[in-house]
Short mmCIF file of N, CA and C in Angstrom, two decimals:
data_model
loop_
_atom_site.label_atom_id
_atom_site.label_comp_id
_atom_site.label_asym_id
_atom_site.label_seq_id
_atom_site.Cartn_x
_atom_site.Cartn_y
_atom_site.Cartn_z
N UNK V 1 -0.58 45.98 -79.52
CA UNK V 1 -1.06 46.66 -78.32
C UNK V 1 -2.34 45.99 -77.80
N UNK V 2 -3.16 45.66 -79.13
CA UNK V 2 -4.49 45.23 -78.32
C UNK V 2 -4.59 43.54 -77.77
N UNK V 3 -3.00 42.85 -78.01
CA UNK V 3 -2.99 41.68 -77.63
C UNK V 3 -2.39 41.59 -76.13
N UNK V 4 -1.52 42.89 -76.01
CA UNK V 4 -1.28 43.00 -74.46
C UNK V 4 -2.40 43.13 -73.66
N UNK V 5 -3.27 43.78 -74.23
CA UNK V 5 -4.81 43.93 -73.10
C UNK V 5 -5.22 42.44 -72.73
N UNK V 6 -5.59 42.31 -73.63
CA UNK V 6 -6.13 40.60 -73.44
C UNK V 6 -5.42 39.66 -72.52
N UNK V 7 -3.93 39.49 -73.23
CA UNK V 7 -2.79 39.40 -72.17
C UNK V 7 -3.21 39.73 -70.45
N UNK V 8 -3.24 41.25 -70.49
CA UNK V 8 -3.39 41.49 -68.93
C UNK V 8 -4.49 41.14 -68.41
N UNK V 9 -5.91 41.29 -69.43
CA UNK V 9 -7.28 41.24 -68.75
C UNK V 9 -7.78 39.66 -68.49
N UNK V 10 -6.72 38.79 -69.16
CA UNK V 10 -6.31 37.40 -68.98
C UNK V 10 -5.70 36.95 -67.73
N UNK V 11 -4.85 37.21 -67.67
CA UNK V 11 -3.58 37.25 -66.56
C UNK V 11 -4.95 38.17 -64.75
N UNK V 12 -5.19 39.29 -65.46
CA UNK V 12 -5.81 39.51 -63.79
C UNK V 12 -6.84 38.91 -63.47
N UNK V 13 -8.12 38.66 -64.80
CA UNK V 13 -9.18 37.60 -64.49
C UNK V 13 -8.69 36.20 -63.87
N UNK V 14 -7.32 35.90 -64.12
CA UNK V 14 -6.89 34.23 -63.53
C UNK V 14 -6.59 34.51 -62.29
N UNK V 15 -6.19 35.58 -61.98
CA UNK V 15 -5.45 35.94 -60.28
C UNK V 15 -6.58 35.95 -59.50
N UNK V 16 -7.41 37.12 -60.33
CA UNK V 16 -9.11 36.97 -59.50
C UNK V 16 -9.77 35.38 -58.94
N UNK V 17 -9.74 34.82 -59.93
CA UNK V 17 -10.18 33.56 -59.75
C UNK V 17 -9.68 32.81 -58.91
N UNK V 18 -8.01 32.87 -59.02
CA UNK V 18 -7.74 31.86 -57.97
C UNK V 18 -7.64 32.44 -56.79
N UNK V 19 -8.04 33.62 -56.30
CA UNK V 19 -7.80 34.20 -54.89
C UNK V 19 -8.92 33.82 -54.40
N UNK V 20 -10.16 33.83 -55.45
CA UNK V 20 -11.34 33.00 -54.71
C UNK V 20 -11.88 31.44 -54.99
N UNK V 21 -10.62 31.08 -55.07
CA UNK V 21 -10.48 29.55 -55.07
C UNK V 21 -9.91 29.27 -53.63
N UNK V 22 -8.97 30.36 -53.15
CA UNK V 22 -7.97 30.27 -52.32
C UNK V 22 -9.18 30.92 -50.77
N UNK V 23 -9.77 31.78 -51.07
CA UNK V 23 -10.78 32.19 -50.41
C UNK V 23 -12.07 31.09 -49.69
N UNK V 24 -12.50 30.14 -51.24
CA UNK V 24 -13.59 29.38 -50.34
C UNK V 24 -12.94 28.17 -49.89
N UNK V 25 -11.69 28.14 -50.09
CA UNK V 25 -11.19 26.39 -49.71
C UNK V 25 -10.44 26.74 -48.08
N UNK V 26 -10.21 28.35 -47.72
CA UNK V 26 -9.67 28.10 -46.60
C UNK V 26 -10.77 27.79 -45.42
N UNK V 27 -11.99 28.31 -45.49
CA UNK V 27 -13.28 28.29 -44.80
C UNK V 27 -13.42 26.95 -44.96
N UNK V 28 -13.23 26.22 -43.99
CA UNK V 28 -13.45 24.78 -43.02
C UNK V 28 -14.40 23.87 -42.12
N UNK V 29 -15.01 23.04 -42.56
CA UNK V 29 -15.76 22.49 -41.16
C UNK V 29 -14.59 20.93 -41.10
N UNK V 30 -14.06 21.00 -39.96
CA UNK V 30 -13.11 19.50 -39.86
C UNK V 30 -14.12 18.41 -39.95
N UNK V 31 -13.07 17.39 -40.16
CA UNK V 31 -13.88 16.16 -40.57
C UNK V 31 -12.83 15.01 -39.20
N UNK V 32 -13.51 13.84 -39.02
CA UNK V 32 -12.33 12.97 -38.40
C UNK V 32 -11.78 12.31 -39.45
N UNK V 33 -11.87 12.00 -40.38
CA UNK V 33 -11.09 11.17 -41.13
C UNK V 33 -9.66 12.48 -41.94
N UNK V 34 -10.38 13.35 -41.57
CA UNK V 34 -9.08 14.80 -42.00
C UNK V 34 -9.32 15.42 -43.55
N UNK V 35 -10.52 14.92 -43.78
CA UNK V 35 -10.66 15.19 -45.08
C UNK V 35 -11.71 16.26 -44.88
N UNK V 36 -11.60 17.80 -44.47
CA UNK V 36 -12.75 18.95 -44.15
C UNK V 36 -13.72 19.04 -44.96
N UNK V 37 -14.82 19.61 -44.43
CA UNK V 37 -16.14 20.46 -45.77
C UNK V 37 -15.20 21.80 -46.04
N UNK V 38 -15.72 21.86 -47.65
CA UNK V 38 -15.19 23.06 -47.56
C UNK V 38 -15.71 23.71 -49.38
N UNK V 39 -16.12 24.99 -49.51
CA UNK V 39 -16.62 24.81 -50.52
C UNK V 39 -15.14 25.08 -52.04
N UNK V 40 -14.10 23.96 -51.96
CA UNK V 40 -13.03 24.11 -52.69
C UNK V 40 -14.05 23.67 -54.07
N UNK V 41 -14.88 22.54 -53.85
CA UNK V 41 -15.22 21.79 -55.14
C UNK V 41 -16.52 22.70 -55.81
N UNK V 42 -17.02 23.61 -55.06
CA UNK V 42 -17.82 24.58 -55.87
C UNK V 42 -16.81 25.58 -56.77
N UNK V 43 -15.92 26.32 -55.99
CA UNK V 43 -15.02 27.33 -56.86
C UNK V 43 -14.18 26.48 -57.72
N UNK V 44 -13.63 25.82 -57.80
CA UNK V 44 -13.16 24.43 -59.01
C UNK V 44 -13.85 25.18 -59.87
N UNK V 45 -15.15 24.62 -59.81
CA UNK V 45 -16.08 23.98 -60.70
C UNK V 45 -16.48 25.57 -61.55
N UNK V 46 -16.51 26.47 -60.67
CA UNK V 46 -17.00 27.79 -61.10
C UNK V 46 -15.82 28.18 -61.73
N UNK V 47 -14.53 28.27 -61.42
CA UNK V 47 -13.25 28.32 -62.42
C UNK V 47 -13.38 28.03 -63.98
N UNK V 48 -13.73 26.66 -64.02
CA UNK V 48 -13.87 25.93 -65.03
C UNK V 48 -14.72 26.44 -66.03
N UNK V 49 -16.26 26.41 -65.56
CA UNK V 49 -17.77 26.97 -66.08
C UNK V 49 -17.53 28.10 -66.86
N UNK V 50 -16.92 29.23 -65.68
CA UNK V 50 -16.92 30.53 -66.48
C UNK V 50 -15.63 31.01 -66.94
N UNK V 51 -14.22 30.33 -66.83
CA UNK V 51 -13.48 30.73 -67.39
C UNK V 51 -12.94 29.75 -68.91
N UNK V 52 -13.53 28.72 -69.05
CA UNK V 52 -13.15 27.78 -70.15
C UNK V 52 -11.88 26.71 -69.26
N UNK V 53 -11.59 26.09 -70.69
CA UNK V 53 -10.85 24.87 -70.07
C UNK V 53 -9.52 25.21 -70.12
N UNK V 54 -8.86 26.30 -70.34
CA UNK V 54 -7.75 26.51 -70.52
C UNK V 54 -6.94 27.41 -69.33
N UNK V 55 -8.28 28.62 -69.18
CA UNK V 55 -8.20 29.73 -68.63
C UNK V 55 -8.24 28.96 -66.85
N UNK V 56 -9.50 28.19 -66.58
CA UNK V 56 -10.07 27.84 -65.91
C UNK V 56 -8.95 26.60 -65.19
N UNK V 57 -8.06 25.83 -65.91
CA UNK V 57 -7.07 24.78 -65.59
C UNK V 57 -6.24 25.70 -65.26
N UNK V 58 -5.57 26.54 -65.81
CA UNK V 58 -4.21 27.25 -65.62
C UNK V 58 -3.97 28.07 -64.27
N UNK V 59 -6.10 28.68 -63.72
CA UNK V 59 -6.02 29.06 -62.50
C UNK V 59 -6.11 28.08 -61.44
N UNK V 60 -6.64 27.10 -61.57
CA UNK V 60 -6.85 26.28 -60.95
C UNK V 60 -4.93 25.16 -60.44
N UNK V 61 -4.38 25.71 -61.45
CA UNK V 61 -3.25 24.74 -61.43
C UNK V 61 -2.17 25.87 -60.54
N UNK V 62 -2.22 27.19 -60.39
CA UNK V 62 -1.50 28.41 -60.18
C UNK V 62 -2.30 28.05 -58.48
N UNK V 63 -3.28 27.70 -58.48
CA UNK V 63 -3.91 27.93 -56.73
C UNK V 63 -3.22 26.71 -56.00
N UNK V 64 -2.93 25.61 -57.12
CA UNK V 64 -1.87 24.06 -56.53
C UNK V 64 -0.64 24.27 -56.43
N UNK V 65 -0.13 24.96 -57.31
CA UNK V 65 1.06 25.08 -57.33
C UNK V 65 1.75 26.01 -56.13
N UNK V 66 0.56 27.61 -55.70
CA UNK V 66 0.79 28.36 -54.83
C UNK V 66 1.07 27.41 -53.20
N UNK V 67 -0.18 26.76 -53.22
CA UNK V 67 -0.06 26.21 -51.73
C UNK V 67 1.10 25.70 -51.94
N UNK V 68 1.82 24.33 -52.87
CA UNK V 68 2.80 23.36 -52.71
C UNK V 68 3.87 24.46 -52.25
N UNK V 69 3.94 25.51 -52.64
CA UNK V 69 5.16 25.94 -52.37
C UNK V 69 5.44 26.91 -51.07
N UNK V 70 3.90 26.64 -50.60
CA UNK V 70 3.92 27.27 -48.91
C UNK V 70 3.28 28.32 -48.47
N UNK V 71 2.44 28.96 -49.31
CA UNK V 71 1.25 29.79 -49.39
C UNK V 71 0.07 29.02 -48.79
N UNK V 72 -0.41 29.83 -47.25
CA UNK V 72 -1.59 29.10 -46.72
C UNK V 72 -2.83 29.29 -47.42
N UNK V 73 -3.23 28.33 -48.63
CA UNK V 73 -4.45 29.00 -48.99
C UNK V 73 -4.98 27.64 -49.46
N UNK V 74 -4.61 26.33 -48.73
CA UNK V 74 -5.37 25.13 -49.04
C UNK V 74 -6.61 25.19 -47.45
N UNK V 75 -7.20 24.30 -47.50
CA UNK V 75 -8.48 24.32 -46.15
C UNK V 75 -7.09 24.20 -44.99
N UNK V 76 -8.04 25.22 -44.24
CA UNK V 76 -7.90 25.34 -43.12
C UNK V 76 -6.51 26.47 -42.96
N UNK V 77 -6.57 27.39 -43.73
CA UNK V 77 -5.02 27.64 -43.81
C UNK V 77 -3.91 27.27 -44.24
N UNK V 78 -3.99 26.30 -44.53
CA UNK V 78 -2.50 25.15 -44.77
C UNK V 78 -2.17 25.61 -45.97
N UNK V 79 -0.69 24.98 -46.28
CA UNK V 79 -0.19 25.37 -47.40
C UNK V 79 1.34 24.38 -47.26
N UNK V 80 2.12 23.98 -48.39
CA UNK V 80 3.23 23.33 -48.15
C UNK V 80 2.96 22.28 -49.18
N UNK V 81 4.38 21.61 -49.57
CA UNK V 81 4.19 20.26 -50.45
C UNK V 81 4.17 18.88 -49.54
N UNK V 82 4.14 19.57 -47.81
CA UNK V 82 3.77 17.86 -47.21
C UNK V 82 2.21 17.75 -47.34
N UNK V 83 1.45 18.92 -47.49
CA UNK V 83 -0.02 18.68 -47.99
C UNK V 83 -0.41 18.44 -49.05
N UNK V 84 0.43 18.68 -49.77
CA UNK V 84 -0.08 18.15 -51.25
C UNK V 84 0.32 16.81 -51.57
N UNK V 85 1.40 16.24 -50.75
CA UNK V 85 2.30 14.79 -50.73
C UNK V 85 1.28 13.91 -49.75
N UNK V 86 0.44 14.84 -48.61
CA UNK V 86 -0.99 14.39 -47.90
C UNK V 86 -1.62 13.21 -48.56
N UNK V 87 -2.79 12.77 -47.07
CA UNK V 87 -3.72 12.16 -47.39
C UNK V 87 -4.68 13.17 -47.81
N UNK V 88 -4.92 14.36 -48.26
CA UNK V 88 -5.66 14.92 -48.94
C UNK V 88 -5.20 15.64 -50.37
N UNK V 89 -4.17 15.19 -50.72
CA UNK V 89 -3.78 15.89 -51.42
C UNK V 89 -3.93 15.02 -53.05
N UNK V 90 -4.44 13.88 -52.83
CA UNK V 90 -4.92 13.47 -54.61
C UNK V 90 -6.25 14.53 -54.85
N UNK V 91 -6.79 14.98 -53.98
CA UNK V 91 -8.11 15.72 -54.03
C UNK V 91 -7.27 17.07 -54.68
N UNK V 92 -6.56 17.48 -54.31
CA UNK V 92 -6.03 18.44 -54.77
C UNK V 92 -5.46 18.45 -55.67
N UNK V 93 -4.46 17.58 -56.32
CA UNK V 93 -4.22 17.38 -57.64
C UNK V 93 -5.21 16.75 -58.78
N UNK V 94 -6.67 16.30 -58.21
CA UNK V 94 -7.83 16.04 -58.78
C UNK V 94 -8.76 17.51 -59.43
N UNK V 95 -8.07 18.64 -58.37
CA UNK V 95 -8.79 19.75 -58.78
C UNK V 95 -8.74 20.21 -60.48
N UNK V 96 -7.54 20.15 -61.04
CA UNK V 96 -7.19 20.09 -61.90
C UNK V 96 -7.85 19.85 -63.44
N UNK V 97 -7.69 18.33 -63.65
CA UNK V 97 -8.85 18.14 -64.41
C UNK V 97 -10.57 17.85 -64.32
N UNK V 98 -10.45 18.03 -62.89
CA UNK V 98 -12.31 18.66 -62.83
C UNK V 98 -12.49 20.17 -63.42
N UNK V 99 -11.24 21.21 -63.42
CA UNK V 99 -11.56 22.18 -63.81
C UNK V 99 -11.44 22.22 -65.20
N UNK V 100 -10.98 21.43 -65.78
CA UNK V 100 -10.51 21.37 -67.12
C UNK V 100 -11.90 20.66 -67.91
N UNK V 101 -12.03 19.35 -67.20
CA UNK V 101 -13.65 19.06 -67.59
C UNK V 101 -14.76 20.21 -67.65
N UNK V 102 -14.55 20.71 -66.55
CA UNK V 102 -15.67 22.36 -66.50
C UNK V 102 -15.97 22.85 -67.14
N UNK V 103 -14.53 23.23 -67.87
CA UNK V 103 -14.48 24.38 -69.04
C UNK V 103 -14.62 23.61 -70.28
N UNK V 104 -14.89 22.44 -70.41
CA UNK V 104 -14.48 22.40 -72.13
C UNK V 104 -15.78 22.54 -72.50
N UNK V 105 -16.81 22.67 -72.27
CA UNK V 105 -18.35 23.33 -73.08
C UNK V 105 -18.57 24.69 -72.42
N UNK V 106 -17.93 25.28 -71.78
CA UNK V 106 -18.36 26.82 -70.98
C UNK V 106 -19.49 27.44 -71.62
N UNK V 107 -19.66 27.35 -73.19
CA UNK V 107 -20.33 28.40 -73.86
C UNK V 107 -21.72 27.32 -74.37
N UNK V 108 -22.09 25.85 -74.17
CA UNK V 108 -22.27 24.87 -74.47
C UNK V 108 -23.75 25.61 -74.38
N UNK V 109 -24.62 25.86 -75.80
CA UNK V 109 -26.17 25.66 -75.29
C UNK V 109 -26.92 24.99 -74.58
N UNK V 110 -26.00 23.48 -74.87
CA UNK V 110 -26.99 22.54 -73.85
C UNK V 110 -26.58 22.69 -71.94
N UNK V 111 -26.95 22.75 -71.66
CA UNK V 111 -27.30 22.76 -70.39
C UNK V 111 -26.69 21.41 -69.62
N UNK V 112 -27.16 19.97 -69.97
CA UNK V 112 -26.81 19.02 -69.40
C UNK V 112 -25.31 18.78 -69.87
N UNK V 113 -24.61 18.39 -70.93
CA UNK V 113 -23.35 18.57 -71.66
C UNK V 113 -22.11 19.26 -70.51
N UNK V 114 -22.33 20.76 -70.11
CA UNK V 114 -20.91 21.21 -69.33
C UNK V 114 -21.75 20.28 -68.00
N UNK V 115 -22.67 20.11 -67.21
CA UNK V 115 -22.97 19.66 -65.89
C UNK V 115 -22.42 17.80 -65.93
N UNK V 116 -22.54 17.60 -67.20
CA UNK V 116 -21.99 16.07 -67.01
C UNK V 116 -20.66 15.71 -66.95
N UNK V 117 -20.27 16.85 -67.67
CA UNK V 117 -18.53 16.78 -68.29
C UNK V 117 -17.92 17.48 -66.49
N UNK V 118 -18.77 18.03 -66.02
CA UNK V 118 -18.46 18.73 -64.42
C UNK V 118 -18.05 17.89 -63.63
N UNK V 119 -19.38 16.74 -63.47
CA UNK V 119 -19.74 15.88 -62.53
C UNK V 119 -18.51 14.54 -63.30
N UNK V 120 -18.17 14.38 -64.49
CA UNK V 120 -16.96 13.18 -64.41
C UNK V 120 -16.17 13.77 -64.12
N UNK V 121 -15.30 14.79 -64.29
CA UNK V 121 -14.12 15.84 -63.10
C UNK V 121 -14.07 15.90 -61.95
N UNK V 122 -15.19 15.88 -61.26
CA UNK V 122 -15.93 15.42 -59.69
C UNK V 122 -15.33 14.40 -59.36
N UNK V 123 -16.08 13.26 -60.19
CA UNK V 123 -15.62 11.55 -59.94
C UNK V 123 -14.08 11.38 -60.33
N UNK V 124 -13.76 12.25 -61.13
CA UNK V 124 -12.22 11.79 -61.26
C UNK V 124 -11.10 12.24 -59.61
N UNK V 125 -11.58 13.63 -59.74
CA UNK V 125 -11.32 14.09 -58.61
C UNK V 125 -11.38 13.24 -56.99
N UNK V 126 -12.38 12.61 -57.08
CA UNK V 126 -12.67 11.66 -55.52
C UNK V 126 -11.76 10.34 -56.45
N UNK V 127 -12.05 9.84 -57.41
CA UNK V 127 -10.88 8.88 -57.36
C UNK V 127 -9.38 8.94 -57.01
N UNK V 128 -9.01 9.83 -58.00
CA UNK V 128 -7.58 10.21 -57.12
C UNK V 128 -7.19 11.10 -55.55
N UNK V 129 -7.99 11.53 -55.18
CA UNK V 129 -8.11 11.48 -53.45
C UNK V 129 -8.08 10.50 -52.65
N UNK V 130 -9.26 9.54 -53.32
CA UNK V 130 -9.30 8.31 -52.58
C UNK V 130 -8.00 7.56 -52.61
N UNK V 131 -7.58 7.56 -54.20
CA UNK V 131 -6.14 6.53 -53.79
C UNK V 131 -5.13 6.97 -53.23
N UNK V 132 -4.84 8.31 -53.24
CA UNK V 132 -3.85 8.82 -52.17
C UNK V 132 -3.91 8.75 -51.35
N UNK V 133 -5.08 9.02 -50.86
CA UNK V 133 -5.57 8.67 -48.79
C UNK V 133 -5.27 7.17 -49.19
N UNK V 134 -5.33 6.24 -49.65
CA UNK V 134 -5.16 4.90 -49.51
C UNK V 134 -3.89 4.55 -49.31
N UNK V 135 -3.03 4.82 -50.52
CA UNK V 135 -1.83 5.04 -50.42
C UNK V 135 -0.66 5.73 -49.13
N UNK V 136 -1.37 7.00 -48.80
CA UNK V 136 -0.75 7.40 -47.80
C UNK V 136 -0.92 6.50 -46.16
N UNK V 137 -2.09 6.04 -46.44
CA UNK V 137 -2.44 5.49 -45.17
C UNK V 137 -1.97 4.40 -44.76
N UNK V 138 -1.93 3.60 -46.22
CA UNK V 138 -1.46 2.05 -46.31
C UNK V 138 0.44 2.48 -45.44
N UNK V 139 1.33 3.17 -46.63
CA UNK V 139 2.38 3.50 -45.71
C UNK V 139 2.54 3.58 -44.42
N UNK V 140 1.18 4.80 -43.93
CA UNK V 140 1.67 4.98 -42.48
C UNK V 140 1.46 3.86 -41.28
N UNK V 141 0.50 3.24 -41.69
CA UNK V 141 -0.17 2.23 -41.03
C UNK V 141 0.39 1.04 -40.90
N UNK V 142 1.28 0.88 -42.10
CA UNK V 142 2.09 -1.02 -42.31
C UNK V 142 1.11 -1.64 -42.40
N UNK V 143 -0.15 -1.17 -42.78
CA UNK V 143 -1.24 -2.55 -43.22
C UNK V 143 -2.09 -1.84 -44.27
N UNK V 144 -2.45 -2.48 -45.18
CA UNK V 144 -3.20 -2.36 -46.70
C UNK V 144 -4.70 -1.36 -46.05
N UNK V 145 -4.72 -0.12 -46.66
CA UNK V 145 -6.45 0.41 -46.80
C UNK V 145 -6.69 0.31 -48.12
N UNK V 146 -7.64 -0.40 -48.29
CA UNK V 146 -8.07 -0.86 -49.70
C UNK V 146 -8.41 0.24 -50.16
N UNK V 147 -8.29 0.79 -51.77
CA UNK V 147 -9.38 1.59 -52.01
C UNK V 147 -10.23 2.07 -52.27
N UNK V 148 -11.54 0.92 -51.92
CA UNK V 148 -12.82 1.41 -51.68
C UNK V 148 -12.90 1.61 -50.09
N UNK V 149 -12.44 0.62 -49.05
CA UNK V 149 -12.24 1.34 -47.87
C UNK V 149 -12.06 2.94 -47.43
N UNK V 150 -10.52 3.05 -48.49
CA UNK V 150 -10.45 4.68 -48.70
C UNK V 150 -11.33 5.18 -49.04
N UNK V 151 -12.56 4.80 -49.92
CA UNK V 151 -13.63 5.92 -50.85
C UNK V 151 -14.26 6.22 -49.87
N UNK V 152 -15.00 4.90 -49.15
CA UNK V 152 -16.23 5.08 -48.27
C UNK V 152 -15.52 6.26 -46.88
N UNK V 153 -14.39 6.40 -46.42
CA UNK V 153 -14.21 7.15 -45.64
C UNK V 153 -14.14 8.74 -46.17
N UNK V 154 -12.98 8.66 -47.37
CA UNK V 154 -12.85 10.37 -47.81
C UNK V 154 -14.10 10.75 -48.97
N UNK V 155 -14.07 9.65 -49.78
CA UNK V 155 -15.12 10.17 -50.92
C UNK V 155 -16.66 10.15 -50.98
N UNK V 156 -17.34 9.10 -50.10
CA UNK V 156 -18.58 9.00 -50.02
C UNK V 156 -19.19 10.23 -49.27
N UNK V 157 -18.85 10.08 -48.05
CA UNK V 157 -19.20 11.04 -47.32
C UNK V 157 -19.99 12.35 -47.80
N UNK V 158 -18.92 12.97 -49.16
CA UNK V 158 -18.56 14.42 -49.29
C UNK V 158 -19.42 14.39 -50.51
N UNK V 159 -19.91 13.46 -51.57
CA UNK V 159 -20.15 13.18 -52.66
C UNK V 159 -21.94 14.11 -52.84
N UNK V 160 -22.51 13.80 -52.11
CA UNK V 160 -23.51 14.38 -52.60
C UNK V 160 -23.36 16.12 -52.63
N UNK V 161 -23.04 16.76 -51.69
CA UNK V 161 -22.00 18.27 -51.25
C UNK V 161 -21.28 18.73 -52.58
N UNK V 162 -20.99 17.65 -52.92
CA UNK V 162 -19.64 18.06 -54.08
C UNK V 162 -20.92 17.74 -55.23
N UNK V 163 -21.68 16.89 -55.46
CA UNK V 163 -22.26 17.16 -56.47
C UNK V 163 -23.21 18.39 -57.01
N UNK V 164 -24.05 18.28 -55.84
CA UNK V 164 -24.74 20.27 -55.93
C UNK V 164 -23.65 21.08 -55.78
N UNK V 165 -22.02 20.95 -55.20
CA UNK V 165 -21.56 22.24 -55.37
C UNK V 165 -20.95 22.42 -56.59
N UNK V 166 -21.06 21.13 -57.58
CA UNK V 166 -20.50 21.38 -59.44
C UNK V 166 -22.27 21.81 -60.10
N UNK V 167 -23.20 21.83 -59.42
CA UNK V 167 -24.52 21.54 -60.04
C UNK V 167 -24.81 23.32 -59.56
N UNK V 168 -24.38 23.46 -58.58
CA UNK V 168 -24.75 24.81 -58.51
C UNK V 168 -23.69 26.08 -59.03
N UNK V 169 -22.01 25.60 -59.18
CA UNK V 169 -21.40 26.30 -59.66
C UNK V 169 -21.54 26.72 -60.76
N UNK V 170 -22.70 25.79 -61.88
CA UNK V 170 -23.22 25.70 -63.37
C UNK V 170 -24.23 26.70 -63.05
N UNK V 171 -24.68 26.79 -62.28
CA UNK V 171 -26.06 27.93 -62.97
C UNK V 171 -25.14 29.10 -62.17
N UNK V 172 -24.61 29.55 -61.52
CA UNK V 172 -24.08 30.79 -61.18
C UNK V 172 -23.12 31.14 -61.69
N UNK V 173 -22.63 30.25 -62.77
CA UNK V 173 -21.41 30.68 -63.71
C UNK V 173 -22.37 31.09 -65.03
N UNK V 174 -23.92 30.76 -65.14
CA UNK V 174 -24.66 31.15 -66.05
C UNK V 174 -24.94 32.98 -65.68
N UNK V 175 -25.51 32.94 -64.23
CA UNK V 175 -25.80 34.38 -63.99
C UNK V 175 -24.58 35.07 -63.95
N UNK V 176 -23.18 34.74 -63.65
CA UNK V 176 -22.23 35.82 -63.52
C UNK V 176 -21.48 35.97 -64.88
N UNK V 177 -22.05 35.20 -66.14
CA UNK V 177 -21.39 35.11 -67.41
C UNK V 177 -22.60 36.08 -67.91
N UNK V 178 -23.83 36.06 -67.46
CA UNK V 178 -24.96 36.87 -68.33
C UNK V 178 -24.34 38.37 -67.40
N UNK V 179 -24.18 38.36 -66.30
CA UNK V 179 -23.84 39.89 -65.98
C UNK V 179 -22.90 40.78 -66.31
N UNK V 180 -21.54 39.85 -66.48
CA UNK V 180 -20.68 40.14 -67.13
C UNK V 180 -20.75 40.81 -68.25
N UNK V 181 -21.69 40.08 -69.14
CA UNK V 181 -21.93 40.44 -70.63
C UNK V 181 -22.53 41.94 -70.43
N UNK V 182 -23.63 42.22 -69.59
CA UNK V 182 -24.44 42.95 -69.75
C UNK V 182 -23.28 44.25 -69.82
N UNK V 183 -22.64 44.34 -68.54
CA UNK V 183 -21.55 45.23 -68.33
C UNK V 183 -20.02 45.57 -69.43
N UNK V 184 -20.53 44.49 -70.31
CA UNK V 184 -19.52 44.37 -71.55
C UNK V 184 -18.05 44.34 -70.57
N UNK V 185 -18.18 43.03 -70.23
CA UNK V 185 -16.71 42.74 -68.81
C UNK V 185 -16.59 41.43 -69.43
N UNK V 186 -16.87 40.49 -70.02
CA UNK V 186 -16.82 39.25 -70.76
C UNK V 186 -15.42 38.92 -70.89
N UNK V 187 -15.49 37.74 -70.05
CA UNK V 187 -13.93 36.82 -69.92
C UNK V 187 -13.92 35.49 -70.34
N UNK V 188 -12.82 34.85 -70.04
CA UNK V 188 -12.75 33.67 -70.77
C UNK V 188 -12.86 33.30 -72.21
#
């Protein structure tokens, strides 16, 4: 009986999470290169922080899997597997193991340790964005976008944004893990 709780209080803490994964990634500022602001790479990162690497991947992989299959809850509304097959969509299958990096010190005394292991999930994340926008572009175009060409358009840009938003998802996954506790609500 008391493994079904966990079970459920598992299962609704992941739904929670990814509705506000699905929440800050639809809120948009467009970009011209098509790659929007948007705060997807803070809630990632806060997935990760405060739910561990397991809890934190599995929601994070349930918010990829929702859009591919046509649920508008990628930026801007969108949703479908031609966005995830997108020039934005290595960013999105990058979400993944940035959240997985997130979580694997969640409970980590040290401080720098989960923010570093954050920030290479980050960089992995803009790498495989970048080569998909490269990839996709090279196709559409009939001529080669290199990919650092690709970086400097989708990944540079966004990089410092995305770094305070894994730098700040770390200390507010500190205050909403200490509040939690206080309220004896403790997840992950």
């Amino acid at each position: 009986m008391n493994q079904q709780a966990i079970s459920t209080k598992s299962l609704v803490t992941i739904g929670m999470f990814t509705a506000l994964v699905a929440v800050l990634s639809i809120l948009e500022i467009p970009s011209p290169t098509g790659v929007p602001f948007t705060l997807q790479t803070f809630a990632i990162a806060l997935c990760g922080f405060v739910l561990g690497f397991k809890q934190g991947t599995l929601c994070v992989f349930l918010y990829v899997l929702l859009g591919a299959i046509g649920v508008p809850i990628y930026a801007g509304m969108t949703g479908g597997l031609g966005k995830l097959l997108g020039v934005t969509g290595g960013f999105l299958f990058g979400f993944i193991p940035m959240a997985t990096l997130c979580g694997l010190k969640k409970d980590s005394s040290n401080k720098v340790l989960p923010i570093l292991l954050g920030l290479i999930g980050l960089i992995l994340c803009h790498i495989l964005g970048s080569l998909q926008f490269s990839l996709i572009m090279t196709a559409k175009n009939n001529s080669e976008i290199s990919f650092i060409s690709a970086a400097l358009t989708v990944s540079v840009p966004y990089l410092a944004k995305d770094i305070l938003s894994v730098i700040g998802a770390y200390f507010v996954s500190l205050a909403l893990k200490h509040r939690l506790k206080q309220a004896n609500l403790s997840i992950g």
